[in-house]
PDB file of C-alpha atoms in Angstrom:
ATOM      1  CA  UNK Q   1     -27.562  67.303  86.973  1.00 74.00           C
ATOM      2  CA  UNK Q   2     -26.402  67.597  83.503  1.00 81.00           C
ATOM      3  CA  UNK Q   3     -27.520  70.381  80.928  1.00 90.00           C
ATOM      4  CA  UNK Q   4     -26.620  68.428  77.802  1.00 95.00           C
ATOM      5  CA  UNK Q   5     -27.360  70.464  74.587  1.00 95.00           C
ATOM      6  CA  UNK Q   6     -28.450  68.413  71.381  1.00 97.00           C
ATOM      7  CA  UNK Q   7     -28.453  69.883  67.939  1.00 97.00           C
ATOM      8  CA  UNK Q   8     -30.451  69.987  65.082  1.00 97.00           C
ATOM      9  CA  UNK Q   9     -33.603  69.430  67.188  1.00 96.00           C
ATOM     10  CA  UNK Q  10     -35.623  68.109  64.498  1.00 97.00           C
ATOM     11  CA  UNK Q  11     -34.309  67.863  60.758  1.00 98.00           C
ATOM     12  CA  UNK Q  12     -36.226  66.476  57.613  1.00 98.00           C
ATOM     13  CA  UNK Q  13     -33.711  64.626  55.259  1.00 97.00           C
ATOM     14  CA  UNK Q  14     -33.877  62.602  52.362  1.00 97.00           C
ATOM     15  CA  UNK Q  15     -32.929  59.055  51.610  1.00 97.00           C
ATOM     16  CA  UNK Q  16     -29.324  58.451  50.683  1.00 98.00           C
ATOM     17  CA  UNK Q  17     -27.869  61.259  52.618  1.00 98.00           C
ATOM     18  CA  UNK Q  18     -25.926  61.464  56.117  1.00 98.00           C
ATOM     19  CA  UNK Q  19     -27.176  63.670  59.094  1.00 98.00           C
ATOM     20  CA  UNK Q  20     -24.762  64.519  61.921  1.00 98.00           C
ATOM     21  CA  UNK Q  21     -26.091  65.079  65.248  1.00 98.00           C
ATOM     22  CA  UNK Q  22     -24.260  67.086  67.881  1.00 98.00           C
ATOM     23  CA  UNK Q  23     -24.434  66.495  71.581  1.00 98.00           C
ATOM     24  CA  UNK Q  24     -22.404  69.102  73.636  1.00 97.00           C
ATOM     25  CA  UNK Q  25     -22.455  68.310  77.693  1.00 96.00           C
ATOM     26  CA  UNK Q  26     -22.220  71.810  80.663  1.00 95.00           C
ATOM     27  CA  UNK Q  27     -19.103  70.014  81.613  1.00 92.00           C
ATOM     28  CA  UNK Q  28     -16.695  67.029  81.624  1.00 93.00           C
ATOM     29  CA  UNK Q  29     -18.345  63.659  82.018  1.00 91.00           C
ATOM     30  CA  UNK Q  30     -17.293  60.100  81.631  1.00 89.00           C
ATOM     31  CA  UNK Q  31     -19.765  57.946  79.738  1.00 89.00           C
ATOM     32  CA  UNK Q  32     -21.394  59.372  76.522  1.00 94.00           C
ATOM     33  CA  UNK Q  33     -23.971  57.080  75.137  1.00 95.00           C
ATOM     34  CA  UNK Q  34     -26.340  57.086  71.823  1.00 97.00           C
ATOM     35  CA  UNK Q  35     -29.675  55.936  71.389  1.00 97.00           C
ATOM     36  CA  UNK Q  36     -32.148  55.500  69.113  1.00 97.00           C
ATOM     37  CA  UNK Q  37     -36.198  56.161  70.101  1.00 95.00           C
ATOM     38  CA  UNK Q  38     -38.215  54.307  67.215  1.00 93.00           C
ATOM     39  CA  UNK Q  39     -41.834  55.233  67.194  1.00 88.00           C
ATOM     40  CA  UNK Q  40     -44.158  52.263  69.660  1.00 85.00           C
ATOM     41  CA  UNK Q  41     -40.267  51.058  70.117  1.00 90.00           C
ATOM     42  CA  UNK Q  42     -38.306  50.993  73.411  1.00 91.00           C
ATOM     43  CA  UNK Q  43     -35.351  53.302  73.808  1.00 94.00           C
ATOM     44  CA  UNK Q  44     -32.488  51.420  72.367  1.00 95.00           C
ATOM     45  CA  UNK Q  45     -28.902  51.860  72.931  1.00 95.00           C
ATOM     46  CA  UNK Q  46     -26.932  52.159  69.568  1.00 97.00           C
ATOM     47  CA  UNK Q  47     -23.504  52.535  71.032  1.00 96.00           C
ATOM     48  CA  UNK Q  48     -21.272  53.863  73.441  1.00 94.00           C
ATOM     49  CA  UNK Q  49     -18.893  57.145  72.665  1.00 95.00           C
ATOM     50  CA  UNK Q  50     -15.361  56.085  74.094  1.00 90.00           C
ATOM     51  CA  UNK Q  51     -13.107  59.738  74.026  1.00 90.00           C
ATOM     52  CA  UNK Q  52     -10.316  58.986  71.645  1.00 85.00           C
ATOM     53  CA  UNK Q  53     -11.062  55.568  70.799  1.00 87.00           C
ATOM     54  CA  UNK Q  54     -13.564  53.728  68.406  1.00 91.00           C
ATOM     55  CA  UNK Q  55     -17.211  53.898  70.064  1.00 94.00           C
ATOM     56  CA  UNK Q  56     -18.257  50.192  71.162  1.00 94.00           C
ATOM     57  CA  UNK Q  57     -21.437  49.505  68.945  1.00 96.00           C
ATOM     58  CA  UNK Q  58     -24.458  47.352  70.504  1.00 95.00           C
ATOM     59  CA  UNK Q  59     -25.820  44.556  68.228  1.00 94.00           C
ATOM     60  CA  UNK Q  60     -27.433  45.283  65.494  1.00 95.00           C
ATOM     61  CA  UNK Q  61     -25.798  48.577  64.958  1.00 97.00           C
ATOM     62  CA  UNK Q  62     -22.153  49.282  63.271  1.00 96.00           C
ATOM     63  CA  UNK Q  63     -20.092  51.739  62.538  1.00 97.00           C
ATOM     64  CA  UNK Q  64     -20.206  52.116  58.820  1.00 97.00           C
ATOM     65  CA  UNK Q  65     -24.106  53.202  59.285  1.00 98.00           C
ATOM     66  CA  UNK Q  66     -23.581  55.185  62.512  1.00 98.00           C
ATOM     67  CA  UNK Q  67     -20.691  56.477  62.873  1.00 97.00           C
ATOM     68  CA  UNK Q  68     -19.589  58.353  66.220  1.00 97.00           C
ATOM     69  CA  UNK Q  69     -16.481  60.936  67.385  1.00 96.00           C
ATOM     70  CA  UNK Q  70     -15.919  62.292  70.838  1.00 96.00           C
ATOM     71  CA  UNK Q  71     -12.849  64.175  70.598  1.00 95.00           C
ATOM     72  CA  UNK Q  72     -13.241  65.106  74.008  1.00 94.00           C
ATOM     73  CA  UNK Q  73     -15.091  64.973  77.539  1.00 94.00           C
ATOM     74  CA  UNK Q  74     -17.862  67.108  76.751  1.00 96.00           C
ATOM     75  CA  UNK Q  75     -19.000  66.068  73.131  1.00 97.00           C
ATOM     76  CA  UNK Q  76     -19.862  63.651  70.496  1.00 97.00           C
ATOM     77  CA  UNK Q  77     -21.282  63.370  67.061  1.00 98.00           C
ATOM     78  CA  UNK Q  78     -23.465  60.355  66.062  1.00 98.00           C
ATOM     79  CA  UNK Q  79     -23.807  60.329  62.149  1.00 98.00           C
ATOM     80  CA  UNK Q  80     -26.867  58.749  60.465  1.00 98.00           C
ATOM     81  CA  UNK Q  81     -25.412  57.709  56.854  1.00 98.00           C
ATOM     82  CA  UNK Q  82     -26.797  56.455  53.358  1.00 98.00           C
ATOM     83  CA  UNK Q  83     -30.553  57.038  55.373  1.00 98.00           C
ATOM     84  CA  UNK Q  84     -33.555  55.316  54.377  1.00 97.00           C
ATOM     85  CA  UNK Q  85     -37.358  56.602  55.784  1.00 96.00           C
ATOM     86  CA  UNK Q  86     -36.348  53.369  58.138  1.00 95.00           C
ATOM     87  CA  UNK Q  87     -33.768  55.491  60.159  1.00 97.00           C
ATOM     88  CA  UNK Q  88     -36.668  58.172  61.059  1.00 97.00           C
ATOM     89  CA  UNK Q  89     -36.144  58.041  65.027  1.00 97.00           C
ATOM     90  CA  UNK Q  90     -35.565  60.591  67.762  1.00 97.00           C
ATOM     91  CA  UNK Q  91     -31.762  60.090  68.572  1.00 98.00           C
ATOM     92  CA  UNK Q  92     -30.648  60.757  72.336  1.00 97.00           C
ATOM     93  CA  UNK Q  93     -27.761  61.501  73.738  1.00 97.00           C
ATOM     94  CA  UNK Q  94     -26.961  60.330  77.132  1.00 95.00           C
ATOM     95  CA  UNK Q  95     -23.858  61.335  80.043  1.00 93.00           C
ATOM     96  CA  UNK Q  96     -22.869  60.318  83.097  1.00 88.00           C
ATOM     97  CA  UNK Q  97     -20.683  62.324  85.099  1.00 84.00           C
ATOM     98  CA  UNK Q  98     -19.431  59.238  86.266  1.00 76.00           C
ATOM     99  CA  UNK Q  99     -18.865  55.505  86.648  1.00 70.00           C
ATOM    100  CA  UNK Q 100     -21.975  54.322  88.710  1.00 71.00           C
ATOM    101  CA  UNK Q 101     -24.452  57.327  88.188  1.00 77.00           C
ATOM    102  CA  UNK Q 102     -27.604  58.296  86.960  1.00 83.00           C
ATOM    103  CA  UNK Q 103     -27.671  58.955  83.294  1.00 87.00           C
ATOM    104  CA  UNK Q 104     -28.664  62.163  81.964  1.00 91.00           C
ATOM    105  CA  UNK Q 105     -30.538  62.721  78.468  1.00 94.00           C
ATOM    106  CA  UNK Q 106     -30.775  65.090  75.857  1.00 94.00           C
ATOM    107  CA  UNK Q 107     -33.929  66.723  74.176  1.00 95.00           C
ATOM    108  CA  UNK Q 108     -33.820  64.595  71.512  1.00 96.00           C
ATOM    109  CA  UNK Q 109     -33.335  64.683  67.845  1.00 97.00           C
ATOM    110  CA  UNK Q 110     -36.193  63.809  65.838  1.00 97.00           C
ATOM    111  CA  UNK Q 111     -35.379  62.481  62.589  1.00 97.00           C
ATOM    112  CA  UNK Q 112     -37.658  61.917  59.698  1.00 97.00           C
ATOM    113  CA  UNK Q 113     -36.320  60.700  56.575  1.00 97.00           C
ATOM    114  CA  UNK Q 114     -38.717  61.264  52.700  1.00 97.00           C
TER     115      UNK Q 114
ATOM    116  CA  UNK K   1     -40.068  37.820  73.873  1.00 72.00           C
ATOM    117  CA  UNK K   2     -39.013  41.337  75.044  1.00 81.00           C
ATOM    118  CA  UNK K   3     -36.933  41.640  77.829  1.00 91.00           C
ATOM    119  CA  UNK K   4     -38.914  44.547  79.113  1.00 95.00           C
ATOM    120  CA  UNK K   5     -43.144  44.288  78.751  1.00 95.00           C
ATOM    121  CA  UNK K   6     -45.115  47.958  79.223  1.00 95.00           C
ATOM    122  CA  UNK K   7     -48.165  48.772  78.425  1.00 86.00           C
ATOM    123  CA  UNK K   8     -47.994  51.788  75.881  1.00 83.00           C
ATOM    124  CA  UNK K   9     -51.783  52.935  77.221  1.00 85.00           C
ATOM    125  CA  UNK K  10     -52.846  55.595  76.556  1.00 92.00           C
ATOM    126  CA  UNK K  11     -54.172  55.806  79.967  1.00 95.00           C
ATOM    127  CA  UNK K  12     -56.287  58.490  80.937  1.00 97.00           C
ATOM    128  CA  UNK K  13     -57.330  59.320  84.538  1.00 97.00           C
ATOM    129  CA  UNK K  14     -59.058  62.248  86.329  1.00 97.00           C
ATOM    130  CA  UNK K  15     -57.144  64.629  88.332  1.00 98.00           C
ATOM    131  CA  UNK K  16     -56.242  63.484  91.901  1.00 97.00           C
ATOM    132  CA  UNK K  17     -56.322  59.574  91.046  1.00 97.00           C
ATOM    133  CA  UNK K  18     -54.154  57.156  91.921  1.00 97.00           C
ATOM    134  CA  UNK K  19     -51.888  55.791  89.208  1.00 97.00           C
ATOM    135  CA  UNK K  20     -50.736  52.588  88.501  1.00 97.00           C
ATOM    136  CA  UNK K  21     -47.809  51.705  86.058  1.00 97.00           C
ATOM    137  CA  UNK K  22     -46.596  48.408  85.743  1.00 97.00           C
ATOM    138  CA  UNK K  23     -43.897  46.653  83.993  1.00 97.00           C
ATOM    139  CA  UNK K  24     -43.201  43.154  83.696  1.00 97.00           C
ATOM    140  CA  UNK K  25     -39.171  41.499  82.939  1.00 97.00           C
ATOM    141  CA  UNK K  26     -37.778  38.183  81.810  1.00 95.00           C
ATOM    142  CA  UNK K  27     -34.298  38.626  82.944  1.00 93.00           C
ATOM    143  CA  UNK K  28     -34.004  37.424  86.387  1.00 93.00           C
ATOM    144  CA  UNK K  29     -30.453  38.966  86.660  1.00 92.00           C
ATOM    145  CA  UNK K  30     -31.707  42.968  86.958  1.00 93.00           C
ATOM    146  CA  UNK K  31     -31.125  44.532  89.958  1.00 92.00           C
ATOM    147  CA  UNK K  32     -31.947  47.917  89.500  1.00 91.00           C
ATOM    148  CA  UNK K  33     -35.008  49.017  88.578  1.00 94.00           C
ATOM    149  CA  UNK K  34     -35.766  52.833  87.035  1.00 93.00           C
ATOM    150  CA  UNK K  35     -38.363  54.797  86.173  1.00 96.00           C
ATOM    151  CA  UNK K  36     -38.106  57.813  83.592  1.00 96.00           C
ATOM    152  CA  UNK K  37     -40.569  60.415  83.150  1.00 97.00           C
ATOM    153  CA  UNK K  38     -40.591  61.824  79.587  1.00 96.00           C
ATOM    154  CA  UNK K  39     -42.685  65.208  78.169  1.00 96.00           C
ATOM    155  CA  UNK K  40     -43.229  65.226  74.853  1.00 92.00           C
ATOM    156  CA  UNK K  41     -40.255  66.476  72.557  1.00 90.00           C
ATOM    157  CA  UNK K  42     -38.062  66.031  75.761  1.00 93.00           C
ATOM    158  CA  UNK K  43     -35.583  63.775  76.656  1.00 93.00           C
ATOM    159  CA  UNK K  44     -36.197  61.329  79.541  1.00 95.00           C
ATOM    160  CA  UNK K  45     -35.772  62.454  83.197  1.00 94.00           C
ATOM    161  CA  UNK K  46     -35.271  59.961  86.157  1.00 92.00           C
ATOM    162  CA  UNK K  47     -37.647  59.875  88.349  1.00 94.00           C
ATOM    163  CA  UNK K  48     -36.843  56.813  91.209  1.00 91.00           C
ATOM    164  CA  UNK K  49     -34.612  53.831  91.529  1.00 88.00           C
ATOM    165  CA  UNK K  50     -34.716  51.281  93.431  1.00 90.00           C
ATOM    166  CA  UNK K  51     -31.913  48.628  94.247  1.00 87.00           C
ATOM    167  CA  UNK K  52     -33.083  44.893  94.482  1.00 85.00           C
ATOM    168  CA  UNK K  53     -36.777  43.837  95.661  1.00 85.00           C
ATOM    169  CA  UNK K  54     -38.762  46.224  98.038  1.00 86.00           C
ATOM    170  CA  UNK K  55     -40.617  49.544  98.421  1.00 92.00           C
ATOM    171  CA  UNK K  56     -39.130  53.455  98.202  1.00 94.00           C
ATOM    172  CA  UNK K  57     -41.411  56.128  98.269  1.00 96.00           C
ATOM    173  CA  UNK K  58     -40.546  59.675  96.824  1.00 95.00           C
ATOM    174  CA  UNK K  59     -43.279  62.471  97.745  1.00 96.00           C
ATOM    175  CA  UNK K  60     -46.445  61.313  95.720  1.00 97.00           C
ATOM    176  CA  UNK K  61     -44.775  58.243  93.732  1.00 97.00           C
ATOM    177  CA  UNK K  62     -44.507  54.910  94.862  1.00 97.00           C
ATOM    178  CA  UNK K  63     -41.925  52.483  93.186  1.00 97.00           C
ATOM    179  CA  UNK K  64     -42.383  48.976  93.802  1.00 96.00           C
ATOM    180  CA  UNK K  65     -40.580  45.794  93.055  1.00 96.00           C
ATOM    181  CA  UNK K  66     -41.269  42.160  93.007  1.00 95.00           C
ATOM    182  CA  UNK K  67     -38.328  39.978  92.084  1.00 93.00           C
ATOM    183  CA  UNK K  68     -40.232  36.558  92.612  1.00 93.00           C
ATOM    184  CA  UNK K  69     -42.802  38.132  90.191  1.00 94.00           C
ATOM    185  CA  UNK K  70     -40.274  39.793  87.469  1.00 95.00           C
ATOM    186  CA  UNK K  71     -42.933  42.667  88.060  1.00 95.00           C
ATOM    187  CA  UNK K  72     -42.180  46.917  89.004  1.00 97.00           C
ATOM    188  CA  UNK K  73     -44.953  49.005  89.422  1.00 97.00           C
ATOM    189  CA  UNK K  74     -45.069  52.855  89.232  1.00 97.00           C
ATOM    190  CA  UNK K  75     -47.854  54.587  91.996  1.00 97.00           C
ATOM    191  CA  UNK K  76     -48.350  58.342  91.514  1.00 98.00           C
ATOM    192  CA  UNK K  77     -50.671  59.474  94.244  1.00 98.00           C
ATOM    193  CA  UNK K  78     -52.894  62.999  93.692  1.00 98.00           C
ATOM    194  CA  UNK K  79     -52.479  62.896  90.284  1.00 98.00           C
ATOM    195  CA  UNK K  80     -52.009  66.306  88.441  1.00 98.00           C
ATOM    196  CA  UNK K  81     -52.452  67.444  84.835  1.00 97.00           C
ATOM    197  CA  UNK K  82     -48.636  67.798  85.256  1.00 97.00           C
ATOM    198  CA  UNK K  83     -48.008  64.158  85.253  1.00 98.00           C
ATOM    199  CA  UNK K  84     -48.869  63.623  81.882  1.00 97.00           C
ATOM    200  CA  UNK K  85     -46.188  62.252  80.499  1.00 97.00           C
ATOM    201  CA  UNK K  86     -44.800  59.037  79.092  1.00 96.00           C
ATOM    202  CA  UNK K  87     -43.078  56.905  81.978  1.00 97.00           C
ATOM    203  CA  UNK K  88     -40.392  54.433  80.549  1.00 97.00           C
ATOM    204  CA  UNK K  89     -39.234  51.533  83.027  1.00 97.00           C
ATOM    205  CA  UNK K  90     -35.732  50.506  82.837  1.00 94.00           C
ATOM    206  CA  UNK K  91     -33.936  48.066  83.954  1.00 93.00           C
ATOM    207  CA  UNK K  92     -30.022  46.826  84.658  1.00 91.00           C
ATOM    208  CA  UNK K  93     -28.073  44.648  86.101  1.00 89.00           C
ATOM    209  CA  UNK K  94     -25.711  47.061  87.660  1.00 81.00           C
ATOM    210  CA  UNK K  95     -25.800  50.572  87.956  1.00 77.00           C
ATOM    211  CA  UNK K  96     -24.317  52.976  85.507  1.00 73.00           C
ATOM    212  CA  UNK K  97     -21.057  52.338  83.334  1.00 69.00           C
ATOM    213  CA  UNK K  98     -20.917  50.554  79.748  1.00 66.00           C
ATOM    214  CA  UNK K  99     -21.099  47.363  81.425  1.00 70.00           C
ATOM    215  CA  UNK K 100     -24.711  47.738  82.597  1.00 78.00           C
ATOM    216  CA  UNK K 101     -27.015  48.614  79.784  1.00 86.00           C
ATOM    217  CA  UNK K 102     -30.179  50.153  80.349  1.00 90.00           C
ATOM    218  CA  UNK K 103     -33.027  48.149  78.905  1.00 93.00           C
ATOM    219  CA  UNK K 104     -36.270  50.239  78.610  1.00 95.00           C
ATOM    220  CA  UNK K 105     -39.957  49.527  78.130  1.00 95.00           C
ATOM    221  CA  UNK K 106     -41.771  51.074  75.517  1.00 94.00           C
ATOM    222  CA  UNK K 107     -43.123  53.560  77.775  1.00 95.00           C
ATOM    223  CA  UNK K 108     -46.496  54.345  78.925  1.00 96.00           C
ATOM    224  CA  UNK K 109     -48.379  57.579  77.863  1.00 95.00           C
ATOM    225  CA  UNK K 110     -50.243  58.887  80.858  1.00 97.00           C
ATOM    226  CA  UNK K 111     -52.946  62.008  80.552  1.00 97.00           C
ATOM    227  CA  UNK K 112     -54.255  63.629  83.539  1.00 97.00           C
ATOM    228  CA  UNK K 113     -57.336  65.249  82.872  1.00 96.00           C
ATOM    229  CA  UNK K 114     -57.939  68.495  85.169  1.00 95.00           C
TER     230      UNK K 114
END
């Protein structure tokens, strides 16, 4: 397994500011992914963290909203800018150790924005 | 359409019943079929996958797929107040990697009543 350590937790913010979320992973892994967990929604996949590189953004999401680093193997930022009360979600972050293997989540960060 | 259909329940079942959770897909290209257990403010845990059309059984859960039908099901036998949880179906058409994006239900909320 994975312990994969997600921070704030929870975090009350209001509209027109940014929020960065943390995700730090027990050790090195290959994939880092981000989702988004919308209330009666399905988890959704925002984007993919690449190390070094711009993070490959699903459709519907870009970077100038969400904005992600991974600097290295073992964590990543996903930044919720500009927010509206529409961005209040529980954000996951997700690893896997490697190519072809179970994907590991985070706690969660639950997100509500006034 | 969504790719993924789940009921969202609630469902709510005595202890030691037998649980059924269903999903139902449109994309006839899956081939691996998941089911996550979540508790509440937690992230997602895997519970069972299962590779293509068939039965695998896992202690007291079941996981069963139907390609012909597009339909999964979820059996939890003996039920316990420790299954409550939400269970999220996923689905791919590979396994793990950028390449094969997870596409979740919307989760089912399960209580267990002791």
């Amino acid at each position: 397994s994975a312990v994969i350590s997600q921070k704030p937790s929870r975090d009350i913010c209001q509209r027109g500011t940014s929020l960065t979320i943390q995700c730090q992973v027990d050790s090195q892994v290959t994939m880092m992914f981000w989702y988004r967990q919308q209330p009666g929604q399905s988890l959704t996949l925002i984007a993919t963290a690449n190390q070094g590189s711009e993070a490959t953004y699903e459709s519907g999401f870009v970077i100038d909203k969400f904005p992600i680093s991974r600097p290295n193997l073992t964590f990543s930022t996903l930044t919720v800018s500009n927010m509206s009360p529409e961005d209040s979600s529980i954000y996951l972050c997700s690893v896997e150790r490697s190519i072809n293997t179970e994907a590991f989540f985070g706690q969660g960060t639950r997100l509500t924005v006034v | 359409q969504k790719e993924v259909e789940q009921d969202p329940g609630p469902l709510s079942v005595p202890e030691g019943a037998i649980v059924s959770l269903n999903c139902t897909y449109s994309n006839s290209a899956f081939q691996y079929f998941m089911w996550y257990r979540q508790y509440s403010r937690k992230g997602p845990e895997l519970l069972m996958y299962t590779y293509s059309s068939g039965n695998k059984e896992d202690g007291r859960f079941t996981a069963q797929v139907d390609k012909s039908s597009k339909y999964i099901s979820l059996f939890i036998r003996d039920s316990q107040p420790s299954d409550s949880a939400t269970y999220l179906c996923a689905m791919s058409e590979g396994y793990g990697g950028a390449t094969n994006k997870l596409i979740f239900g919307t989760g089912t909320l399960l209580a267990v009543q002791p």
